[in-house]
Amino acid sequence: MINRLSPNTKTASLAALLAASMVGLGFAAVPLYDLFCRVTGFGGTTQRYDPVAAAAAPQVLSTTISVRFDSNVSPGLPWKFYPEHPRDTVAIGARDMAIFIAENQSARPVVGTASFNVTPTQAGKYFTKIQCFCFTEQRLEPGQQMRMPVLFFVDPKILDDPDARDVQEITLSYTFHPVDEGKKAS
């Protein structure tokens, strides 16, 4: 004998299944969006150089591109933060280094972390960071000044992308945020 469910029970079961699926999708959305941005460069997300995954160093071209460096400090972080040189011209494919300077202007130790993006956004997937202060939290003692490097290159594939090949200037922008030392930064 087959046990048949009433139409109301079927509807309630489907609604419960749909609600559980939506909750699961909500928890998966942030990591999936982060992965999507890292793979596609969406929203100006830069790439992070992985020497194991890289088959070879990119070819250095004679074509150059201007890179502008922007720095910001969020409210509540008593730091002065700025690029040593606000603009650089780099050969596409060549490694380059920019130095940012941070200074704690308070009388207490302060920990900060940097968020970043690249504009125009279509250039994000071609801007690759090899080493960056933004990969870790930075702690500055009272009055301490620190020089922080970012080592990067612009992938020559930018010239093959119809949406990005006419880009003549890329802006790398950082914003430092305070980190509550009682909590870990995500």
Short mmCIF file of C-alpha atoms in Angstrom, two decimals:
data_model
loop_
_atom_site.label_atom_id
_atom_site.label_comp_id
_atom_site.label_asym_id
_atom_site.label_seq_id
_atom_site.Cartn_x
_atom_site.Cartn_y
_atom_site.Cartn_z
CA MET A 1 0.00 0.00 0.00
CA ILE A 2 1.46 3.39 -1.03
CA ASN A 3 1.27 6.22 1.47
CA ARG A 4 0.15 9.33 -0.41
CA LEU A 5 0.83 12.82 0.87
CA SER A 6 -1.89 15.41 0.92
CA PRO A 7 -1.47 18.43 -1.37
CA ASN A 8 -0.92 20.67 1.68
CA THR A 9 1.86 18.40 2.98
CA LYS A 10 3.57 18.38 -0.44
CA THR A 11 3.40 22.18 -0.63
CA ALA A 12 4.76 22.57 2.91
CA SER A 13 7.59 20.11 2.20
CA LEU A 14 8.56 21.94 -1.00
CA ALA A 15 8.45 25.29 0.79
CA ALA A 16 10.69 23.94 3.58
CA LEU A 17 13.11 22.50 1.03
CA LEU A 18 13.19 25.81 -0.85
CA ALA A 19 13.81 27.75 2.40
CA ALA A 20 16.66 25.41 3.40
CA SER A 21 18.18 25.74 -0.07
CA MET A 22 18.03 29.55 0.12
CA VAL A 23 19.75 29.55 3.53
CA GLY A 24 22.50 27.27 2.15
CA LEU A 25 22.91 29.49 -0.89
CA GLY A 26 23.16 32.54 1.37
CA PHE A 27 26.07 30.99 3.28
CA ALA A 28 27.80 29.96 0.03
CA ALA A 29 27.30 33.33 -1.69
CA VAL A 30 30.24 35.21 -0.12
CA PRO A 31 32.95 32.60 -0.82
CA LEU A 32 31.55 31.95 -4.29
CA TYR A 33 31.47 35.69 -5.08
CA ASP A 34 35.05 36.06 -3.79
CA LEU A 35 36.18 33.17 -6.00
CA PHE A 36 34.34 34.65 -8.99
CA CYS A 37 36.02 38.05 -8.46
CA ARG A 38 39.49 36.52 -8.12
CA VAL A 39 39.11 34.42 -11.27
CA THR A 40 37.54 37.09 -13.47
CA GLY A 41 38.99 40.29 -12.01
CA PHE A 42 35.40 41.51 -11.55
CA GLY A 43 35.11 44.83 -9.73
CA GLY A 44 38.81 45.57 -10.10
CA THR A 45 39.93 42.55 -8.09
CA THR A 46 43.61 41.98 -8.72
CA GLN A 47 45.30 38.64 -9.28
CA ARG A 48 47.75 37.12 -6.83
CA TYR A 49 50.87 35.61 -8.39
CA ASP A 50 51.27 31.89 -7.77
CA PRO A 51 54.77 30.74 -8.84
CA VAL A 52 53.68 27.10 -8.73
CA ALA A 53 50.75 27.66 -11.10
CA ALA A 54 52.67 30.01 -13.41
CA ALA A 55 54.27 28.12 -16.28
CA ALA A 56 56.82 30.88 -16.88
CA ALA A 57 57.42 34.51 -16.13
CA PRO A 58 55.42 36.79 -18.42
CA GLN A 59 57.11 38.18 -21.49
CA VAL A 60 58.30 41.76 -21.01
CA LEU A 61 57.04 44.01 -23.80
CA SER A 62 58.23 47.37 -25.01
CA THR A 63 54.68 48.70 -24.56
CA THR A 64 54.28 50.70 -21.36
CA ILE A 65 51.36 51.60 -19.17
CA SER A 66 50.96 54.24 -16.48
CA VAL A 67 50.12 53.02 -12.98
CA ARG A 68 48.73 55.51 -10.49
CA PHE A 69 48.79 54.74 -6.77
CA ASP A 70 45.97 55.92 -4.51
CA SER A 71 45.88 55.68 -0.71
CA ASN A 72 43.10 56.17 1.81
CA VAL A 73 42.62 55.67 5.53
CA SER A 74 39.23 54.80 6.96
CA PRO A 75 37.83 56.88 9.83
CA GLY A 76 39.02 55.62 13.19
CA LEU A 77 42.53 54.67 12.03
CA PRO A 78 45.03 57.28 13.25
CA TRP A 79 47.48 56.68 10.41
CA LYS A 80 49.01 58.78 7.71
CA PHE A 81 49.28 56.60 4.58
CA TYR A 82 50.56 57.57 1.14
CA PRO A 83 52.53 56.28 -1.86
CA GLU A 84 56.19 57.27 -2.06
CA HIS A 85 55.64 58.06 -5.75
CA PRO A 86 52.03 58.62 -6.86
CA ARG A 87 52.59 57.47 -10.46
CA ASP A 88 54.90 55.13 -12.38
CA THR A 89 55.28 54.05 -15.99
CA VAL A 90 55.98 50.33 -16.35
CA ALA A 91 56.69 47.98 -19.23
CA ILE A 92 53.85 45.51 -19.65
CA GLY A 93 55.01 42.14 -18.31
CA ALA A 94 57.88 43.60 -16.27
CA ARG A 95 57.97 43.33 -12.50
CA ASP A 96 57.80 46.67 -10.74
CA MET A 97 57.72 47.80 -7.13
CA ALA A 98 55.84 50.60 -5.47
CA ILE A 99 56.47 51.74 -1.92
CA PHE A 100 53.73 52.98 0.38
CA ILE A 101 54.48 54.72 3.65
CA ALA A 102 52.34 54.36 6.76
CA GLU A 103 52.78 56.25 10.00
CA ASN A 104 50.95 55.71 13.27
CA GLN A 105 50.07 59.16 14.55
CA SER A 106 48.63 57.96 17.85
CA ALA A 107 50.16 57.22 21.27
CA ARG A 108 49.20 53.53 21.15
CA PRO A 109 50.01 50.54 18.95
CA VAL A 110 47.51 50.15 16.10
CA VAL A 111 46.88 47.23 13.75
CA GLY A 112 45.50 47.86 10.29
CA THR A 113 44.64 45.86 7.21
CA ALA A 114 44.38 47.11 3.65
CA SER A 115 41.64 46.48 1.14
CA PHE A 116 42.41 47.20 -2.50
CA ASN A 117 41.04 47.45 -5.99
CA VAL A 118 42.09 48.40 -9.49
CA THR A 119 40.39 50.76 -11.91
CA PRO A 120 39.37 50.57 -14.62
CA THR A 121 37.78 47.35 -13.46
CA GLN A 122 38.44 45.50 -16.73
CA ALA A 123 42.20 45.79 -15.98
CA GLY A 124 41.88 44.00 -12.62
CA LYS A 125 42.36 40.51 -13.99
CA TYR A 126 45.63 41.58 -15.65
CA PHE A 127 47.12 43.36 -12.64
CA THR A 128 49.03 40.71 -10.68
CA LYS A 129 50.55 41.21 -7.24
CA ILE A 130 53.60 39.11 -6.43
CA GLN A 131 54.13 40.47 -2.93
CA CYS A 132 52.04 42.98 -1.02
CA PHE A 133 51.66 44.46 2.45
CA CYS A 134 47.93 43.98 1.88
CA PHE A 135 48.27 40.19 2.24
CA THR A 136 48.80 40.52 6.02
CA GLU A 137 47.82 42.78 8.91
CA GLN A 138 50.24 45.61 9.73
CA ARG A 139 51.04 46.67 13.29
CA LEU A 140 52.56 50.08 13.91
CA GLU A 141 53.86 51.19 17.29
CA PRO A 142 53.18 54.77 18.49
CA GLY A 143 54.85 57.21 16.09
CA GLN A 144 56.32 54.39 13.99
CA GLN A 145 56.72 54.93 10.26
CA MET A 146 56.96 51.93 7.93
CA ARG A 147 57.83 51.57 4.24
CA MET A 148 55.61 48.90 2.71
CA PRO A 149 56.33 47.45 -0.75
CA VAL A 150 54.00 46.02 -3.35
CA LEU A 151 55.67 44.00 -6.12
CA PHE A 152 53.50 43.61 -9.24
CA PHE A 153 53.27 43.27 -13.01
CA VAL A 154 50.68 43.91 -15.69
CA ASP A 155 50.04 40.73 -17.67
CA PRO A 156 50.70 41.09 -21.42
CA LYS A 157 47.33 39.38 -22.05
CA ILE A 158 45.76 42.80 -21.38
CA LEU A 159 46.68 43.70 -24.98
CA ASP A 160 44.62 40.76 -26.31
CA ASP A 161 41.45 41.76 -24.45
CA PRO A 162 39.24 44.03 -26.61
CA ASP A 163 37.75 45.56 -23.43
CA ALA A 164 41.12 46.35 -21.84
CA ARG A 165 43.71 46.77 -24.58
CA ASP A 166 43.11 50.52 -24.88
CA VAL A 167 43.66 51.12 -21.16
CA GLN A 168 46.52 53.59 -20.78
CA GLU A 169 46.42 54.11 -17.02
CA ILE A 170 45.64 51.73 -14.18
CA THR A 171 44.92 52.99 -10.67
CA LEU A 172 45.85 50.73 -7.76
CA SER A 173 43.93 51.96 -4.73
CA TYR A 174 44.36 50.92 -1.09
CA THR A 175 42.28 51.75 1.95
CA PHE A 176 43.62 50.89 5.39
CA HIS A 177 41.08 49.87 8.03
CA PRO A 178 41.60 49.38 11.79
CA VAL A 179 41.66 45.82 13.06
CA ASP A 180 40.17 45.03 16.45
CA GLU A 181 43.04 43.14 18.07
CA GLY A 182 40.53 41.03 20.02
CA LYS A 183 39.15 39.70 16.73
CA LYS A 184 40.86 38.23 13.71
CA ALA A 185 40.58 40.07 10.40
CA SER A 186 38.84 38.07 7.72
#
